[in-house]
Tab-separated table of C-alpha atoms in Angstrom:
chain	number	residue	atom	x	y	z
A	1	UNK	CA	62.477	47.927	13.753
A	2	UNK	CA	59.703	50.416	13.132
A	3	UNK	CA	56.106	49.476	13.789
A	4	UNK	CA	54.737	52.442	11.856
A	5	UNK	CA	52.950	50.200	9.392
A	6	UNK	CA	51.153	48.232	12.079
A	7	UNK	CA	47.772	49.200	13.474
A	8	UNK	CA	47.417	49.918	17.205
A	9	UNK	CA	45.418	47.499	19.299
A	10	UNK	CA	41.674	47.827	18.708
A	11	UNK	CA	40.483	48.372	22.263
A	12	UNK	CA	37.017	48.282	23.774
A	13	UNK	CA	36.928	51.273	26.113
A	14	UNK	CA	33.969	52.470	28.199
A	15	UNK	CA	34.195	56.234	27.550
A	16	UNK	CA	35.561	58.831	25.158
A	17	UNK	CA	37.750	60.044	28.013
A	18	UNK	CA	39.310	56.572	28.221
A	19	UNK	CA	39.966	56.546	24.474
A	20	UNK	CA	41.710	59.917	24.732
A	21	UNK	CA	43.743	58.628	27.694
A	22	UNK	CA	44.946	55.555	25.798
A	23	UNK	CA	45.862	57.694	22.795
A	24	UNK	CA	47.902	59.956	25.087
A	25	UNK	CA	49.638	56.977	26.682
A	26	UNK	CA	50.449	55.417	23.322
A	27	UNK	CA	51.957	58.670	22.049
A	28	UNK	CA	53.962	59.191	25.251
A	29	UNK	CA	55.207	55.596	25.218
A	30	UNK	CA	56.421	55.710	21.620
A	31	UNK	CA	57.957	59.177	21.968
A	32	UNK	CA	59.520	59.115	25.443
A	33	UNK	CA	59.864	55.475	26.549
A	34	UNK	CA	60.414	53.072	23.679
A	35	UNK	CA	63.279	54.845	21.856
A	36	UNK	CA	65.635	54.556	24.846
A	37	UNK	CA	64.388	51.232	26.209
A	38	UNK	CA	66.966	48.866	24.677
A	39	UNK	CA	69.970	51.065	25.433
A	40	UNK	CA	68.946	51.833	29.013
A	41	UNK	CA	67.972	48.243	29.798
A	42	UNK	CA	71.311	47.017	28.525
A	43	UNK	CA	73.083	49.605	30.694
A	44	UNK	CA	70.879	48.915	33.723
A	45	UNK	CA	69.590	52.497	33.857
A	46	UNK	CA	66.536	53.110	36.040
A	47	UNK	CA	64.284	55.613	34.213
A	48	UNK	CA	63.419	57.860	37.168
A	49	UNK	CA	62.749	60.825	34.896
A	50	UNK	CA	60.222	58.755	32.944
A	51	UNK	CA	58.324	58.037	36.148
A	52	UNK	CA	58.300	61.757	36.925
A	53	UNK	CA	56.984	62.439	33.442
A	54	UNK	CA	54.192	59.887	33.606
A	55	UNK	CA	53.422	61.055	37.141
A	56	UNK	CA	52.931	64.581	35.810
A	57	UNK	CA	50.654	63.075	33.152
A	58	UNK	CA	48.502	61.588	35.936
A	59	UNK	CA	49.399	57.955	35.235
A	60	UNK	CA	50.638	56.943	38.712
A	61	UNK	CA	47.263	57.033	40.435
A	62	UNK	CA	44.781	56.086	37.725
A	63	UNK	CA	42.548	53.614	39.622
A	64	UNK	CA	42.329	55.657	42.834
A	65	UNK	CA	39.936	58.351	44.076
A	66	UNK	CA	40.039	61.734	42.381
A	67	UNK	CA	39.539	63.521	45.725
A	68	UNK	CA	43.034	62.349	46.762
A	69	UNK	CA	44.731	63.085	43.455
A	70	UNK	CA	43.943	59.845	41.645
A	71	UNK	CA	42.541	59.442	38.171
A	72	UNK	CA	39.222	57.871	39.134
A	73	UNK	CA	39.531	55.378	36.270
A	74	UNK	CA	38.004	51.886	36.301
A	75	UNK	CA	40.452	49.000	36.456
A	76	UNK	CA	39.646	47.922	32.907
A	77	UNK	CA	41.040	51.257	31.684
A	78	UNK	CA	44.024	51.364	34.058
A	79	UNK	CA	45.128	47.865	33.007
A	80	UNK	CA	45.089	48.782	29.329
A	81	UNK	CA	47.295	51.769	30.152
A	82	UNK	CA	49.698	49.340	31.853
A	83	UNK	CA	49.654	47.137	28.769
A	84	UNK	CA	50.662	50.048	26.529
A	85	UNK	CA	53.450	51.100	28.906
A	86	UNK	CA	54.781	47.544	29.231
A	87	UNK	CA	54.764	47.121	25.451
A	88	UNK	CA	57.105	50.104	25.244
A	89	UNK	CA	59.272	49.037	28.214
A	90	UNK	CA	58.416	46.477	30.867
A	91	UNK	CA	60.483	48.293	33.506
A	92	UNK	CA	58.030	51.184	33.227
A	93	UNK	CA	54.804	49.183	32.982
A	94	UNK	CA	55.727	46.899	35.853
A	95	UNK	CA	57.000	49.892	37.831
A	96	UNK	CA	53.610	51.607	37.568
A	97	UNK	CA	51.917	48.348	38.618
A	98	UNK	CA	54.200	48.025	41.660
A	99	UNK	CA	53.629	51.657	42.624
A	100	UNK	CA	49.866	51.118	42.378
A	101	UNK	CA	50.257	48.029	44.567
A	102	UNK	CA	52.226	50.031	47.133
A	103	UNK	CA	49.448	52.656	47.311
A	104	UNK	CA	46.708	50.065	47.811
A	105	UNK	CA	47.013	49.693	51.588
A	106	UNK	CA	46.573	53.383	52.394
A	107	UNK	CA	43.942	53.921	49.683
A	108	UNK	CA	41.719	51.015	50.793
A	109	UNK	CA	42.568	50.404	54.456
A	110	UNK	CA	44.012	53.704	55.662
A	111	UNK	CA	42.150	56.111	57.902
A	112	UNK	CA	40.632	59.301	56.534
A	113	UNK	CA	43.543	61.196	58.059
A	114	UNK	CA	46.117	58.899	56.448
A	115	UNK	CA	44.500	59.159	53.033
A	116	UNK	CA	44.344	62.936	53.282
A	117	UNK	CA	47.959	63.242	54.442
A	118	UNK	CA	49.701	60.713	52.214
A	119	UNK	CA	47.705	59.923	49.078
A	120	UNK	CA	47.998	63.244	47.194
A	121	UNK	CA	51.793	62.925	46.980
A	122	UNK	CA	51.652	59.150	46.409
A	123	UNK	CA	49.099	59.404	43.611
A	124	UNK	CA	50.130	62.757	42.183
A	125	UNK	CA	53.449	61.588	40.821
A	126	UNK	CA	55.929	63.225	43.165
A	127	UNK	CA	56.618	59.966	45.013
A	128	UNK	CA	57.396	56.438	43.817
A	129	UNK	CA	56.484	53.446	45.964
A	130	UNK	CA	57.559	49.863	46.620
A	131	UNK	CA	55.756	46.867	48.108
A	132	UNK	CA	57.639	44.924	50.768
A	133	UNK	CA	56.169	41.524	51.595
A	134	UNK	CA	58.648	38.820	50.515
A	135	UNK	CA	61.695	37.819	52.564
A	136	UNK	CA	64.713	35.573	51.951
A	137	UNK	CA	62.911	32.635	53.624
A	138	UNK	CA	59.313	33.750	52.983
A	139	UNK	CA	58.421	33.882	49.313
A	140	UNK	CA	55.438	31.772	48.269
A	141	UNK	CA	54.827	31.127	51.998
A	142	UNK	CA	54.511	34.830	52.797
A	143	UNK	CA	52.644	34.188	56.077
A	144	UNK	CA	55.891	32.883	57.579
A	145	UNK	CA	57.639	36.273	57.326
A	146	UNK	CA	60.064	37.086	60.163
A	147	UNK	CA	60.506	40.874	59.996
A	148	UNK	CA	59.481	42.058	63.447
A	149	UNK	CA	57.587	45.191	64.500
A	150	UNK	CA	57.750	45.955	68.217
A	151	UNK	CA	55.569	48.630	69.740
A	152	UNK	CA	57.013	51.076	72.241
A	153	UNK	CA	54.559	53.773	73.244
A	154	UNK	CA	53.239	55.560	70.182
A	155	UNK	CA	55.883	54.206	67.822
A	156	UNK	CA	57.029	50.925	66.270
A	157	UNK	CA	60.544	49.592	65.828
A	158	UNK	CA	60.896	47.433	62.728
A	159	UNK	CA	63.787	44.989	62.284
A	160	UNK	CA	64.342	42.458	59.526
A	161	UNK	CA	65.171	41.870	55.884
A	162	UNK	CA	62.867	42.036	52.902
A	163	UNK	CA	63.784	40.430	49.576
A	164	UNK	CA	63.006	40.820	45.871
A	165	UNK	CA	61.803	44.385	46.359
A	166	UNK	CA	61.112	46.157	43.067
A	167	UNK	CA	62.334	49.760	43.375
A	168	UNK	CA	64.398	48.695	46.393
A	169	UNK	CA	66.797	51.531	47.135
A	170	UNK	CA	65.100	54.077	44.847
A	171	UNK	CA	61.544	54.197	46.247
A	172	UNK	CA	60.286	57.201	48.190
A	173	UNK	CA	58.077	55.026	50.396
A	174	UNK	CA	57.650	51.344	51.204
A	175	UNK	CA	54.509	49.486	52.235
A	176	UNK	CA	56.081	47.044	54.694
A	177	UNK	CA	54.433	43.936	56.148
A	178	UNK	CA	55.932	42.941	59.509
A	179	UNK	CA	55.133	40.568	62.343
A	180	UNK	CA	53.680	42.472	65.276
A	181	UNK	CA	52.113	39.492	67.026
A	182	UNK	CA	51.995	35.703	67.080
A	183	UNK	CA	53.080	33.295	64.354
A	184	UNK	CA	50.918	32.867	61.290
A	185	UNK	CA	48.916	35.252	59.122
A	186	UNK	CA	47.018	36.883	61.995
A	187	UNK	CA	50.161	38.289	63.560
A	188	UNK	CA	51.103	40.567	60.653
A	189	UNK	CA	50.595	44.349	60.420
A	190	UNK	CA	51.133	46.849	57.594
A	191	UNK	CA	53.244	50.002	57.878
A	192	UNK	CA	54.030	52.942	55.623
A	193	UNK	CA	57.793	53.485	55.861
A	194	UNK	CA	59.483	56.562	54.330
A	195	UNK	CA	62.261	55.804	51.879
A	196	UNK	CA	64.701	57.968	53.831
A	197	UNK	CA	63.925	56.446	57.249
A	198	UNK	CA	66.955	56.087	59.514
A	199	UNK	CA	68.077	52.460	59.691
A	200	UNK	CA	66.599	51.593	56.270
A	201	UNK	CA	69.162	50.488	53.690
A	202	UNK	CA	69.077	48.560	50.431
A	203	UNK	CA	71.590	45.979	49.279
A	204	UNK	CA	73.118	46.110	45.808
A	205	UNK	CA	70.486	45.311	43.167
A	206	UNK	CA	70.179	41.690	42.082
A	207	UNK	CA	71.883	40.785	38.801
A	208	UNK	CA	68.975	39.564	36.701
A	209	UNK	CA	68.573	38.004	33.274
A	210	UNK	CA	66.033	40.665	32.289
A	211	UNK	CA	64.527	43.945	33.463
A	212	UNK	CA	68.001	45.202	34.246
A	213	UNK	CA	66.763	48.776	34.420
A	214	UNK	CA	64.382	47.944	37.256
A	215	UNK	CA	66.278	47.639	40.562
A	216	UNK	CA	65.326	44.558	42.585
A	217	UNK	CA	67.051	44.508	45.953
A	218	UNK	CA	67.003	43.266	49.509
A	219	UNK	CA	65.816	45.833	52.011
A	220	UNK	CA	67.365	45.897	55.488
A	221	UNK	CA	65.446	47.424	58.386
A	222	UNK	CA	67.704	47.884	61.393
A	223	UNK	CA	65.855	49.678	64.151
A	224	UNK	CA	63.586	51.628	61.809
A	225	UNK	CA	61.161	53.697	63.883
A	226	UNK	CA	57.763	54.685	62.522
A	227	UNK	CA	54.998	56.423	64.467
A	228	UNK	CA	51.759	54.562	65.076
A	229	UNK	CA	50.128	57.060	62.718
A	230	UNK	CA	51.914	55.177	59.910
A	231	UNK	CA	50.422	51.821	60.875
A	232	UNK	CA	47.889	51.010	58.145
A	233	UNK	CA	44.742	49.176	59.215
A	234	UNK	CA	44.344	47.333	62.500
A	235	UNK	CA	47.077	45.401	64.255
A	236	UNK	CA	47.055	41.875	62.850
A	237	UNK	CA	45.211	42.929	59.678
A	238	UNK	CA	48.337	43.111	57.536
A	239	UNK	CA	48.059	39.760	55.810
A	240	UNK	CA	44.470	40.480	54.787
A	241	UNK	CA	45.648	43.823	53.407
A	242	UNK	CA	48.511	42.113	51.561
A	243	UNK	CA	46.267	39.505	49.919
A	244	UNK	CA	43.726	42.124	48.860
A	245	UNK	CA	46.493	44.098	47.169
A	246	UNK	CA	47.909	41.017	45.455
A	247	UNK	CA	44.575	40.138	43.845
A	248	UNK	CA	44.655	43.504	42.087
A	249	UNK	CA	48.395	43.344	41.503
A	250	UNK	CA	48.090	40.054	39.670
A	251	UNK	CA	45.872	41.755	37.133
A	252	UNK	CA	48.605	44.337	36.663
A	253	UNK	CA	51.118	41.588	35.942
A	254	UNK	CA	48.682	39.982	33.480
A	255	UNK	CA	48.276	43.266	31.602
A	256	UNK	CA	52.046	43.812	31.509
A	257	UNK	CA	52.511	40.303	30.132
A	258	UNK	CA	50.087	40.959	27.298
A	259	UNK	CA	51.911	44.212	26.567
A	260	UNK	CA	55.228	42.393	26.198
A	261	UNK	CA	53.584	39.685	24.076
A	262	UNK	CA	51.955	42.285	21.831
A	263	UNK	CA	55.293	44.038	21.348
A	264	UNK	CA	56.879	40.705	20.379
A	265	UNK	CA	54.106	39.932	17.900
A	266	UNK	CA	54.389	43.400	16.358
A	267	UNK	CA	58.136	42.941	15.947
A	268	UNK	CA	57.702	39.483	14.428
A	269	UNK	CA	55.109	40.769	11.961
A	270	UNK	CA	57.209	43.756	10.948
A	271	UNK	CA	60.217	41.488	10.390
A	272	UNK	CA	58.227	38.824	8.566
A	273	UNK	CA	56.746	41.323	6.130
A	274	UNK	CA	60.138	42.772	5.131
A	275	UNK	CA	62.507	39.788	5.366
A	276	UNK	CA	62.796	38.051	1.980
A	277	UNK	CA	63.652	34.382	1.492
A	278	UNK	CA	63.238	32.336	-1.687
A	279	UNK	CA	62.008	35.458	-3.442
A	280	UNK	CA	59.114	36.353	-1.139
A	281	UNK	CA	58.457	37.688	2.384
A	282	UNK	CA	58.904	35.016	5.035
A	283	UNK	CA	55.431	35.829	6.366
A	284	UNK	CA	54.071	34.209	3.187
A	285	UNK	CA	55.214	30.760	4.344
A	286	UNK	CA	52.406	28.755	5.891
A	287	UNK	CA	54.437	27.493	8.834
A	288	UNK	CA	55.180	31.047	9.957
A	289	UNK	CA	51.641	32.240	9.220
A	290	UNK	CA	50.292	29.561	11.534
A	291	UNK	CA	52.798	30.580	14.208
A	292	UNK	CA	51.678	34.216	13.968
A	293	UNK	CA	48.026	33.183	14.109
A	294	UNK	CA	48.668	31.234	17.317
A	295	UNK	CA	50.594	34.143	18.843
A	296	UNK	CA	47.789	36.601	18.085
A	297	UNK	CA	45.143	34.227	19.430
A	298	UNK	CA	46.963	33.816	22.746
A	299	UNK	CA	47.253	37.582	23.089
A	300	UNK	CA	43.573	38.209	22.360
A	301	UNK	CA	42.533	35.460	24.772
A	302	UNK	CA	44.781	36.820	27.507
A	303	UNK	CA	43.539	40.366	27.027
A	304	UNK	CA	39.921	39.200	27.210
A	305	UNK	CA	40.667	37.228	30.381
A	306	UNK	CA	42.318	40.067	32.294
A	307	UNK	CA	39.619	42.531	31.199
A	308	UNK	CA	36.845	40.177	32.318
A	309	UNK	CA	38.468	39.955	35.751
A	310	UNK	CA	38.889	43.744	35.852
A	311	UNK	CA	35.217	44.276	35.086
A	312	UNK	CA	34.298	41.986	37.978
A	313	UNK	CA	36.524	44.088	40.227
A	314	UNK	CA	34.982	47.319	38.928
A	315	UNK	CA	31.516	45.934	39.655
A	316	UNK	CA	32.489	45.139	43.252
A	317	UNK	CA	32.217	41.392	42.711
A	318	UNK	CA	34.696	38.710	43.859
A	319	UNK	CA	37.539	38.329	41.370
A	320	UNK	CA	40.354	36.472	43.169
A	321	UNK	CA	40.035	33.299	41.108
A	322	UNK	CA	39.761	35.220	37.852
A	323	UNK	CA	42.801	37.337	38.777
A	324	UNK	CA	44.824	34.176	39.381
A	325	UNK	CA	43.598	32.732	36.076
A	326	UNK	CA	44.525	35.912	34.232
A	327	UNK	CA	47.983	36.083	35.780
A	328	UNK	CA	48.592	32.399	35.017
A	329	UNK	CA	47.344	32.431	31.428
A	330	UNK	CA	48.722	35.802	30.357
A	331	UNK	CA	52.242	35.236	31.676
A	332	UNK	CA	52.436	31.722	30.238
A	333	UNK	CA	51.168	33.137	26.939
A	334	UNK	CA	53.803	35.894	27.019
A	335	UNK	CA	56.550	33.325	27.519
A	336	UNK	CA	55.314	31.286	24.564
A	337	UNK	CA	54.720	34.278	22.279
A	338	UNK	CA	58.127	35.835	22.951
A	339	UNK	CA	59.857	32.484	22.444
A	340	UNK	CA	58.034	32.066	19.139
A	341	UNK	CA	59.029	35.598	18.120
A	342	UNK	CA	62.699	34.743	18.648
A	343	UNK	CA	62.213	31.587	16.573
A	344	UNK	CA	60.474	33.481	13.794
A	345	UNK	CA	63.344	35.955	13.483
A	346	UNK	CA	65.827	33.078	13.354
A	347	UNK	CA	69.428	34.042	14.025
A	348	UNK	CA	68.502	37.719	14.203
A	349	UNK	CA	66.054	36.927	17.005
A	350	UNK	CA	68.941	35.693	19.128
A	351	UNK	CA	70.867	38.948	18.788
A	352	UNK	CA	70.505	42.160	20.757
A	353	UNK	CA	70.039	44.048	17.485
A	354	UNK	CA	66.348	43.145	17.707
A	355	UNK	CA	64.275	43.464	20.901
A	356	UNK	CA	62.610	40.044	20.854
A	357	UNK	CA	65.417	38.386	22.831
A	358	UNK	CA	64.888	41.030	25.538
A	359	UNK	CA	61.148	40.424	25.486
A	360	UNK	CA	61.740	36.709	26.000
A	361	UNK	CA	64.038	37.325	28.977
A	362	UNK	CA	61.580	39.783	30.474
A	363	UNK	CA	58.553	37.522	29.995
A	364	UNK	CA	60.176	34.851	32.168
A	365	UNK	CA	60.066	36.943	35.325
A	366	UNK	CA	56.336	37.549	34.914
A	367	UNK	CA	55.706	33.841	35.524
A	368	UNK	CA	57.424	34.255	38.901
A	369	UNK	CA	56.556	37.633	40.459
A	370	UNK	CA	53.501	38.297	42.664
A	371	UNK	CA	52.881	34.612	43.136
A	372	UNK	CA	54.497	32.017	40.900
A	373	UNK	CA	52.250	30.366	38.360
A	374	UNK	CA	52.337	27.218	40.484
A	375	UNK	CA	50.833	29.275	43.322
A	376	UNK	CA	48.194	30.636	40.924
A	377	UNK	CA	47.170	27.080	40.115
A	378	UNK	CA	46.816	26.378	43.840
A	379	UNK	CA	44.635	29.481	44.267
A	380	UNK	CA	42.409	28.488	41.346
A	381	UNK	CA	42.046	24.869	42.443
A	382	UNK	CA	41.325	25.873	46.046
A	383	UNK	CA	38.549	28.219	44.940
A	384	UNK	CA	36.959	25.423	42.918
A	385	UNK	CA	37.540	22.349	45.097
A	386	UNK	CA	38.046	23.823	48.559
A	387	UNK	CA	41.130	23.681	50.798
A	388	UNK	CA	43.543	20.803	50.490
A	389	UNK	CA	43.217	17.944	52.954
A	390	UNK	CA	45.588	18.229	55.928
A	391	UNK	CA	46.022	14.452	56.058
A	392	UNK	CA	49.222	12.997	54.623
């Protein structure tokens, strides 16, 4: 259903350059991404050409330094770009967020030489990245990961299995967290592994209820050798690097969630204003008007929450708790808004002829990825009340 009669989101942006950027993104999304989204998602098609296109438009390195090929944009602008992309197709919005996450280690913890060598291609759009932390037995408890990195001279041999890797099998590089030392978080190191490394293979993509165009796969590392020059940060610093990236990544997930919710609201409004029952548009009925009001309020609240956290990040202030709050609230809101959109469309909402059923399926995964919402609640509570007691 066309949204031509609906106004774009009224955004508060810090510069005229940012306003022009969002206008460009909105035009690109509605011209190149949205028209093929339903068909390609249903067929499980990964939109690699779209990522090349948005890379050429400078959208794969927005929050990173201009001297290395990034866009030099504040996070509050980058996140609103993600929201627009996710509203058009979550596979694309989330894919840009994951790529940004994969670049974080080199951009913030890499040496000058590593940034100079790797970042221009990573940020310039010619490469697509993946972030490899989770494992089959190490999801929420990521510090218990078992993938092993063994040093031999000036190189490392990495062996193990990573799980739930977005872009698994199609990425050009992987930021891999592996155990190089003792048990626990202090024994983990980060590595930049090329996508074509010998011994690196991906399993068949998982069969998911949503985001079928975004490959999620196990990654097998069987004697993968990387030179020490591809170790990012100090030995044993990997878990710190991983957590720093996840704080920012959670804001990306929050923005994507609001994008999906906004798309669902737009669809529900467009339907409600044209669908006639009892001689008038269904949007005239108070019960549905109240539902739409609640949907819009959740979206505005979520957008304000993720932007407030982004502005803390841009100011160099702590934002971990606010990132967890934003991820928690925005993804829960997206689940509720998309469910309500299906309800508002009635029987049509349950069919694939309208996109709201896809939005609902896609919103579900956002409550799970990059730390389940139960983990977010633990992070928030711990920041307020301190660590949990070890006594049982």
